[in-house]
DNA sequence: CCAAAAGTGTTACCTTTACACCCATGT
DNA sequence: ACATGGGTGTAAAGGTAACACTTTTGG
């Protein structure tokens, strides 16, 4: 690990061109990426956690995350790490926030960049691999103690999620390929912790043209089956939808 | 600088606990912070740039930014660097985005975290210091070539600024201590590149309770002087204001 | 027929928009 | 008096919220 002496002579270099500590001492940090993958199932929003099989924080639950290679783009690192630990590939993730507390990693100075995304749990069957011992979708209502400052990272990701759900299309990512309008409404109510009027919610979501009606309805329900919809092809991440 | 060999044996470590390259090789990156400080003057939004007096990109214009010490919090680094290069102290800055392209810094692997803030140019008299040779408020309309990927960082900061201006209070930071409603409107029109109806804009901004009227009016104007306002004490960064 | 949830129409209310008009001041 | 920009009122248009209602299914 980094020579401890680096830490003992931080001085203000601002009075000269160049630096008062050797340039190489600045190049002693590591970067990591942490992925907050939200899923939706049983009318509940869940977060994908792994059980760490490696030190530090061995056996603790944590967000899937790992060190970035020195010659790897941040985005590539996020993709690689997620795939390596959970098997999930090619998932678009959005950068959320960077965490740079000095003491946040016991091994040395590690700054982490968090990414988040939303998936429908039915569509992904993640499987623990590499040093991830276990993997589980945890309800946001019961989050265990997490490694490092992952609780802060998770909270910050939830915040980004809520903020973006109001203005962007990302919410639909959580739903299965075919879904009812009620599913959409329940999802929004759950994430935003807010009730919507059924008639008005439908009008708004249908008016947005993001949904394409299918010639299909629910089956095996003891009441009038609801029409099924899919996400319209034209809808992309830049489309806006205000609830 | 970092031993080149680190870069030549990046391998996928996902098949074993631990890593296929020595742990210390991960700790070979540097972090930097870059500050996008927006100012407002003469009905124009400007960005504070420094002329670099040190390699690399010596003599190029750049956002004020520098390497973070290995034992320094990110936020502390942002404050220190801004003060060191421009003299501006205790300015609240918001984290915007992190940039981690492999080739973005010629010296080695440097990931940068950008921060931004808004100030009223009248209130700050920044002065180039440390390795900043010169310092200048540049109109956003005429940005010179910038060092590193600072153009991308600037664009991303402008984007964050616009996004937040619509829902948060930050816009008022750009204004002097006393200002007219017209000043507010011009600022919003300028940043959002959009015209607002005078009567309606006034109603909205006054209804928000963010402004406190002063017993004072403009002077030396060849027409009816406008009433002056100041930002109300109760208004904080969490207050919302929708234009 | 009933229960349950899907799905729709109507109205009252509120906000936004557009625009006209009056007001205060320096010259 | 008049030109200039400050400041205000109002009515039309549009969107939102609330709620009652009809429809379709399984039992």
XYZ file of C-alpha atoms (C1' of nucleotides) in Angstrom:
540
model
C 0.000 0.000 0.000
C 0.794 3.615 -0.242
C 3.753 4.717 1.788
C 2.474 6.286 4.962
C 4.939 9.117 4.590
C 2.869 10.625 1.830
C 0.262 11.455 4.373
C 2.594 13.184 6.764
C 3.875 16.039 4.704
C 0.891 17.494 2.958
C 1.796 21.099 2.592
C 0.261 23.965 0.757
C 1.995 24.053 -2.599
C 0.202 27.181 -3.673
C 3.172 29.485 -3.220
C 5.208 28.044 -6.026
C 4.733 26.665 -9.463
C 4.832 22.935 -9.152
C 4.216 21.178 -5.917
C 5.868 20.968 -2.544
C 5.424 17.230 -2.434
C 6.689 14.984 -5.188
C 4.284 14.621 -8.063
C 4.327 10.871 -7.715
C 2.854 11.143 -4.258
C -0.310 12.541 -5.757
C -0.578 9.415 -7.870
C -1.288 7.212 -4.901
C -5.063 7.044 -4.950
C -7.372 4.369 -6.250
C -10.751 4.776 -7.863
C -13.699 2.515 -7.463
C -17.162 2.342 -8.891
C -20.252 1.312 -6.969
C -23.467 0.322 -8.670
C -26.889 0.860 -7.183
C -29.203 -1.367 -9.190
C -32.834 -0.899 -8.325
C -35.360 -3.558 -9.103
C -39.094 -3.892 -8.782
C -41.016 -6.955 -7.701
C -44.129 -7.722 -5.646
C -44.975 -4.057 -5.451
C -41.711 -3.361 -3.729
C -38.570 -1.534 -4.776
C -35.432 -3.509 -4.117
C -31.744 -2.946 -4.301
C -29.218 -5.503 -5.494
C -26.640 -6.251 -2.814
C -23.757 -8.663 -2.737
C -22.167 -10.351 0.225
C -18.476 -9.633 0.104
C -16.206 -12.658 -0.017
C -13.027 -10.636 0.241
C -11.444 -8.262 2.687
C -12.058 -5.612 3.723
C -15.595 -5.931 5.074
C -15.584 -9.620 4.225
C -19.057 -11.075 4.808
C -20.702 -7.682 4.847
C -23.428 -6.726 2.439
C -22.414 -4.099 -0.045
C -23.334 -2.502 -3.322
C -21.644 -4.250 -6.246
C -18.471 -2.289 -6.648
C -14.768 -2.671 -7.135
C -11.565 -0.892 -7.941
C -11.132 0.616 -11.357
C -8.124 -0.378 -13.398
C -5.574 2.364 -13.904
C -6.182 2.222 -17.612
C -9.904 1.935 -17.860
C -12.583 4.515 -18.416
C -14.963 5.121 -15.547
C -17.991 3.968 -17.498
C -16.194 0.857 -18.678
C -15.220 0.081 -15.119
C -18.820 0.345 -13.975
C -19.932 -2.089 -16.683
C -17.110 -4.517 -16.039
C -17.517 -4.546 -12.279
C -21.252 -5.059 -12.436
C -20.862 -7.889 -14.888
C -18.057 -9.481 -12.945
C -19.919 -9.537 -9.640
C -23.483 -10.105 -10.769
C -23.413 -11.237 -14.378
C -25.536 -8.290 -15.483
C -24.322 -6.990 -18.826
C -24.888 -3.959 -21.006
C -27.045 -2.137 -18.532
C -27.189 1.598 -18.985
C -26.239 3.216 -15.723
C -26.259 6.867 -14.871
C -23.469 8.486 -12.898
C -24.763 9.836 -9.633
C -22.176 11.192 -7.222
C -18.577 10.820 -6.148
C -17.560 10.109 -2.594
C -14.127 11.094 -1.473
C -13.949 10.960 2.306
C -10.398 10.371 3.415
C -11.281 7.519 5.739
C -13.902 5.826 3.669
C -11.746 2.860 2.689
C -9.494 1.088 5.201
C -6.954 -0.060 2.620
C -5.964 3.366 1.374
C -7.274 6.364 -0.363
C -10.125 5.235 -2.563
C -12.504 7.661 -4.184
C -15.640 6.056 -5.460
C -17.993 7.085 -8.222
C -21.521 5.803 -7.922
C -23.735 4.722 -10.775
C -27.338 3.704 -10.667
C -29.885 2.032 -12.855
C -33.292 0.433 -12.707
C -34.337 -2.962 -13.951
C -37.284 -5.237 -13.903
C -36.336 -8.109 -11.638
C -38.086 -10.629 -13.895
C -35.766 -9.766 -16.751
C -32.505 -10.281 -14.919
C -31.261 -13.296 -13.111
C -28.078 -11.993 -11.529
C -25.713 -14.580 -10.104
C -22.954 -13.937 -7.618
C -19.527 -14.401 -9.106
C -15.920 -13.391 -8.634
C -15.468 -12.450 -4.999
C -19.169 -11.915 -4.436
C -20.267 -14.807 -2.212
C -23.937 -14.153 -2.313
C -26.319 -11.836 -4.013
C -29.763 -10.740 -2.999
C -32.448 -8.232 -3.852
C -33.116 -6.408 -0.597
C -36.249 -4.393 -0.020
C -35.425 -0.764 0.514
C -37.460 -1.046 3.688
C -34.993 -3.416 5.307
C -31.435 -2.638 4.428
C -28.788 -4.448 6.454
C -25.620 -2.759 7.625
C -23.501 -2.098 4.584
C -19.754 -2.071 3.983
C -17.774 1.155 3.707
C -20.008 4.208 3.282
C -22.336 2.263 1.032
C -25.326 3.323 3.083
C -24.635 6.942 2.184
C -24.147 5.980 -1.429
C -27.407 4.080 -1.439
C -29.294 6.976 0.140
C -27.854 9.363 -2.400
C -28.842 7.005 -5.216
C -32.398 6.757 -3.940
C -32.491 10.510 -3.931
C -31.325 10.688 -7.547
C -33.845 8.034 -8.485
C -36.765 9.976 -7.010
C -35.625 13.193 -8.578
C -35.293 11.697 -12.025
C -38.449 9.641 -11.887
C -40.534 12.802 -11.924
C -39.133 14.134 -15.131
C -37.690 11.250 -17.044
C -38.675 7.966 -18.440
C -36.505 5.774 -16.313
C -39.361 4.474 -14.203
C -40.585 2.204 -16.939
C -37.335 0.295 -16.932
C -38.468 -1.358 -13.754
C -41.533 -2.882 -15.319
C -41.790 -6.167 -17.179
C -42.163 -6.192 -20.942
C -45.940 -6.249 -20.650
C -47.643 -4.355 -17.924
C -50.917 -2.760 -16.989
C -51.551 0.881 -16.265
C -52.140 -0.121 -12.677
C -48.591 -1.496 -12.556
C -47.236 1.829 -13.705
C -49.260 3.698 -11.155
C -48.266 1.409 -8.300
C -44.630 1.761 -9.200
C -44.778 5.534 -9.211
C -46.749 5.604 -5.996
C -44.252 3.332 -4.358
C -41.122 5.137 -5.388
C -42.471 8.613 -4.848
C -44.436 7.617 -1.741
C -47.470 9.438 -3.011
C -50.977 8.493 -4.155
C -52.363 9.432 -7.536
C -55.912 9.575 -8.789
C -56.514 6.610 -11.050
C -58.359 8.445 -13.806
C -55.966 11.355 -13.893
C -52.857 9.212 -13.761
C -54.071 7.157 -16.712
C -54.870 10.200 -18.742
C -51.442 11.603 -18.195
C -49.477 8.485 -18.903
C -51.497 7.698 -22.013
C -51.219 11.251 -23.272
C -47.443 10.946 -23.096
C -47.381 8.449 -25.984
C -44.761 6.389 -24.230
C -46.966 3.349 -24.081
C -48.081 1.107 -26.849
C -51.245 -0.879 -26.244
C -51.055 -4.593 -26.925
C -53.903 -6.790 -28.149
C -53.696 -8.658 -24.950
C -55.105 -8.587 -21.468
C -54.219 -9.997 -18.089
C -55.272 -13.566 -17.475
C -56.248 -15.535 -14.417
C -57.606 -12.623 -12.520
C -60.946 -12.925 -10.731
C -62.130 -9.623 -12.086
C -62.110 -7.721 -15.321
C -58.674 -8.228 -16.834
C -56.661 -5.106 -17.550
C -55.251 -4.239 -20.928
C -51.545 -4.811 -21.338
C -49.113 -2.237 -22.636
C -45.508 -2.136 -23.659
C -43.052 0.714 -23.796
C -43.300 2.432 -27.171
C -40.299 2.094 -29.427
C -39.994 5.820 -29.923
C -39.651 6.435 -26.218
C -36.063 7.049 -25.292
C -34.263 8.354 -22.272
C -34.613 11.934 -23.350
C -38.388 11.816 -23.447
C -40.003 13.600 -20.595
C -42.980 12.643 -18.539
C -44.219 14.705 -15.646
C -46.368 13.082 -13.041
C 5.102 9.018 -12.919
C 3.388 5.732 -12.618
C 5.365 2.791 -13.940
C 4.214 2.097 -17.454
C 4.103 -1.601 -16.714
C 0.973 -1.139 -14.717
C -0.811 -0.355 -17.871
C 0.391 -3.385 -19.741
C -1.070 -6.167 -17.705
C -4.616 -5.170 -16.933
C -6.317 -8.496 -16.632
C -9.717 -9.514 -15.525
C -9.359 -10.364 -11.869
C -12.901 -11.577 -11.567
C -12.053 -15.243 -11.439
C -10.329 -15.125 -8.103
C -10.691 -13.437 -4.807
C -8.163 -10.678 -4.719
C -6.697 -9.236 -7.861
C -4.513 -10.449 -10.665
C -2.417 -7.309 -10.530
C -0.760 -6.154 -7.335
C -3.021 -4.084 -5.152
C -0.526 -1.273 -5.115
C -0.881 -0.857 -8.848
C -4.466 0.215 -8.353
C -3.217 2.983 -6.102
C -1.566 4.851 -8.925
C -4.216 7.388 -9.840
C -4.515 11.009 -8.918
C -7.652 12.976 -8.284
C -8.250 16.553 -9.201
C -11.040 19.038 -8.690
C -12.144 21.603 -11.228
C -14.297 24.556 -10.314
C -16.744 26.193 -12.689
C -17.526 29.551 -11.128
C -20.248 31.429 -12.942
C -20.595 35.154 -12.560
C -23.001 37.759 -13.815
C -22.182 41.231 -15.030
C -23.421 43.612 -17.734
C -26.293 41.320 -18.511
C -23.916 38.543 -19.390
C -23.082 35.242 -17.756
C -19.371 34.688 -17.412
C -17.083 31.913 -16.334
C -13.948 32.402 -14.297
C -10.904 31.074 -16.130
C -7.246 31.095 -15.245
C -4.253 31.094 -17.525
C -2.066 28.201 -16.507
C 1.478 29.086 -15.534
C 2.575 25.498 -15.167
C 2.851 22.447 -17.313
C 0.963 20.715 -18.732
C -1.032 23.080 -20.910
C 1.101 25.980 -19.766
C -0.353 29.251 -21.070
C -3.693 27.689 -21.840
C -6.909 28.924 -20.318
C -8.484 26.483 -17.905
C -11.025 26.140 -15.170
C -9.439 26.688 -11.770
C -8.478 23.183 -10.729
C -5.660 21.186 -9.292
C -4.665 17.864 -7.868
C -6.188 16.744 -4.621
C -3.886 15.788 -1.794
C -3.913 12.129 -0.924
C -5.190 12.986 2.521
C -7.805 15.569 1.820
C -11.549 15.366 1.429
C -12.917 16.138 -2.000
C -14.895 19.138 -0.778
C -11.898 20.474 1.109
C -9.792 20.115 -1.992
C -12.294 22.095 -4.032
C -12.256 24.924 -1.493
C -8.498 24.928 -1.168
C -7.806 24.861 -4.867
C -10.229 27.639 -5.618
C -8.774 29.787 -2.895
C -5.218 29.032 -3.890
C -5.690 29.960 -7.535
C -8.210 32.766 -7.300
C -8.389 33.927 -3.704
C -12.094 33.114 -3.474
C -12.891 31.663 -0.079
C -15.793 29.908 1.584
C -17.870 29.640 -1.520
C -20.477 26.930 -1.496
C -19.979 24.761 -4.541
C -22.091 21.917 -5.723
C -20.573 18.705 -7.045
C -21.549 18.174 -10.640
C -19.910 15.282 -12.440
C -16.791 13.174 -12.516
C -14.670 12.728 -15.602
C -12.521 9.669 -15.888
C -11.319 9.315 -19.441
C -8.048 7.436 -19.557
C -6.287 9.958 -21.740
C -7.667 13.121 -20.261
C -4.448 14.126 -18.494
C -1.037 13.810 -20.146
C 0.874 13.315 -16.915
C -0.898 10.179 -15.798
C -4.218 8.877 -14.765
C -6.129 11.741 -13.249
C -9.825 11.559 -12.550
C -11.420 14.894 -11.958
C -14.486 15.853 -10.007
C -16.176 19.057 -11.067
C -17.848 21.545 -8.793
C -19.775 24.613 -9.723
C -21.131 27.710 -8.115
C -22.540 31.111 -8.960
C -21.477 34.479 -7.703
C -22.161 38.109 -8.266
C -19.063 39.488 -9.929
C -19.314 42.734 -7.970
C -18.915 40.863 -4.690
C -15.747 39.023 -5.591
C -12.444 40.372 -6.691
C -10.562 37.204 -7.550
C -6.852 37.547 -8.075
C -4.589 35.069 -9.829
C -2.187 33.391 -7.455
C -0.064 30.261 -7.089
C 0.608 28.938 -10.573
C -2.296 30.824 -12.112
C -0.660 33.539 -14.240
C -3.788 35.390 -15.150
C -7.424 35.276 -14.361
C -10.379 36.526 -16.311
C -14.137 36.386 -16.422
C -14.943 35.114 -19.908
C -18.346 35.530 -21.460
C -19.939 32.166 -22.119
C -20.394 33.393 -25.653
C -16.671 33.479 -26.356
C -14.827 30.697 -24.685
C -11.222 30.209 -25.791
C -9.696 26.793 -26.243
C -9.351 25.200 -22.848
C -6.799 22.870 -21.325
C -7.480 19.161 -20.859
C -11.153 18.282 -21.305
C -12.207 21.449 -19.569
C -14.515 22.354 -22.403
C -16.541 19.219 -21.706
C -16.519 19.995 -18.019
C -17.692 23.515 -18.654
C -20.494 22.351 -20.923
C -21.606 19.845 -18.355
C -21.578 22.535 -15.675
C -23.672 24.867 -17.795
C -26.105 22.054 -18.198
C -26.322 21.512 -14.426
C -26.700 25.226 -13.910
C -29.656 25.444 -16.267
C -31.293 22.404 -14.798
C -31.007 23.667 -11.255
C -31.948 27.222 -12.007
C -35.463 26.131 -12.814
C -36.159 24.524 -9.511
C -33.786 26.003 -6.990
C -32.796 29.276 -5.583
C -29.250 29.378 -6.846
C -29.928 31.987 -9.495
C -30.116 34.772 -6.982
C -26.531 34.187 -5.937
C -25.472 35.866 -9.112
C -27.151 39.120 -8.265
C -25.745 41.969 -6.208
C -27.017 42.597 -2.677
C -29.647 44.998 -3.958
C -31.357 44.363 -7.224
C -34.503 45.128 -9.159
C -37.048 42.671 -10.393
C -35.902 43.455 -13.881
C -32.412 42.284 -12.917
C -33.847 38.968 -11.799
C -35.816 38.578 -14.961
C -32.891 39.441 -17.213
C -30.710 36.944 -15.421
C -33.214 34.155 -15.832
C -33.828 35.039 -19.445
C -30.146 35.050 -20.113
C -29.294 31.770 -18.488
C -32.333 29.912 -19.727
C -32.283 31.627 -23.104
C -35.970 32.281 -22.901
C -38.202 35.329 -22.623
C -40.717 35.793 -19.834
C -43.725 38.049 -19.614
C -42.874 40.917 -17.293
C -46.110 40.949 -15.322
C -46.240 37.219 -14.891
C -42.599 36.862 -13.976
C -42.966 39.488 -11.256
C -46.019 37.836 -9.806
C -44.261 34.533 -9.597
C -41.071 35.732 -8.078
C -42.860 37.914 -5.554
C -45.248 35.137 -4.621
C -42.289 32.944 -3.755
C -41.428 35.077 -0.720
C -37.747 34.866 -1.524
C -37.392 38.588 -1.943
C -37.529 41.282 0.668
C -38.417 44.750 -0.552
C -36.105 47.522 0.534
C -37.148 51.111 1.208
C -34.965 52.135 -1.620
C -35.085 52.663 -5.348
C -32.630 52.887 -8.190
C -30.981 56.230 -8.702
C -29.613 58.077 -11.695
C -31.956 56.535 -14.166
C -33.720 58.725 -16.722
C -37.038 57.045 -16.076
C -39.065 55.906 -13.156
C -36.651 54.234 -10.746
C -37.329 50.608 -9.901
C -37.764 49.367 -6.378
C -34.828 47.495 -4.932
C -35.036 44.097 -3.303
C -32.723 41.829 -1.387
C -32.773 38.101 -0.913
C -34.958 37.251 2.087
C -33.147 35.812 5.090
C -35.446 32.822 5.281
C -34.619 31.762 1.758
C -32.165 28.909 1.760
C -30.888 26.490 -0.807
C -33.731 24.076 -0.225
C -36.405 26.580 -1.106
C -37.945 25.972 -4.461
C -38.930 28.390 -7.142
C -40.347 27.341 -10.455
C -40.131 29.702 -13.359
C -76.666 -11.196 -9.603
C -72.711 -9.662 -7.016
C -68.047 -8.287 -6.033
C -63.996 -6.352 -7.701
C -61.324 -3.832 -10.333
C -60.951 -1.782 -15.163
C -61.834 2.121 -17.488
C -64.281 6.924 -18.641
C -66.717 11.549 -18.425
C -67.822 15.808 -16.120
C -67.221 19.645 -13.389
C -65.032 22.911 -10.401
C -60.888 24.931 -9.520
C -56.459 26.719 -10.114
C -52.546 28.247 -12.769
C -50.675 30.158 -16.672
C -50.647 33.273 -20.577
C -51.429 37.300 -23.122
C -52.119 41.849 -23.266
C -53.691 46.245 -22.102
C -53.293 49.830 -19.199
C -51.752 53.063 -15.535
C -47.803 55.197 -12.863
C -43.633 57.726 -11.642
C -39.606 60.016 -12.969
C -35.945 62.979 -15.632
C -35.527 66.010 -19.282
C -45.692 67.551 -21.896
C -43.486 63.465 -23.223
C -40.643 59.516 -23.520
C -39.238 55.632 -20.935
C -39.407 51.878 -18.412
C -41.701 50.495 -13.767
C -45.625 48.336 -12.117
C -50.655 46.204 -12.104
C -55.385 44.176 -13.411
C -58.052 41.221 -16.028
C -59.981 37.901 -18.943
C -59.297 33.899 -21.872
C -57.190 29.473 -22.182
C -55.446 25.508 -20.513
C -54.371 22.107 -17.214
C -55.251 19.669 -12.727
C -57.917 17.475 -9.072
C -61.861 15.339 -7.389
C -65.286 12.247 -7.906
C -69.035 9.837 -9.746
C -70.108 6.806 -13.018
C -70.136 2.796 -16.470
C -68.028 -1.618 -18.048
C -66.281 -6.227 -17.914
C -64.900 -10.167 -15.909
C -65.123 -14.560 -12.482
C -67.802 -16.803 -9.269
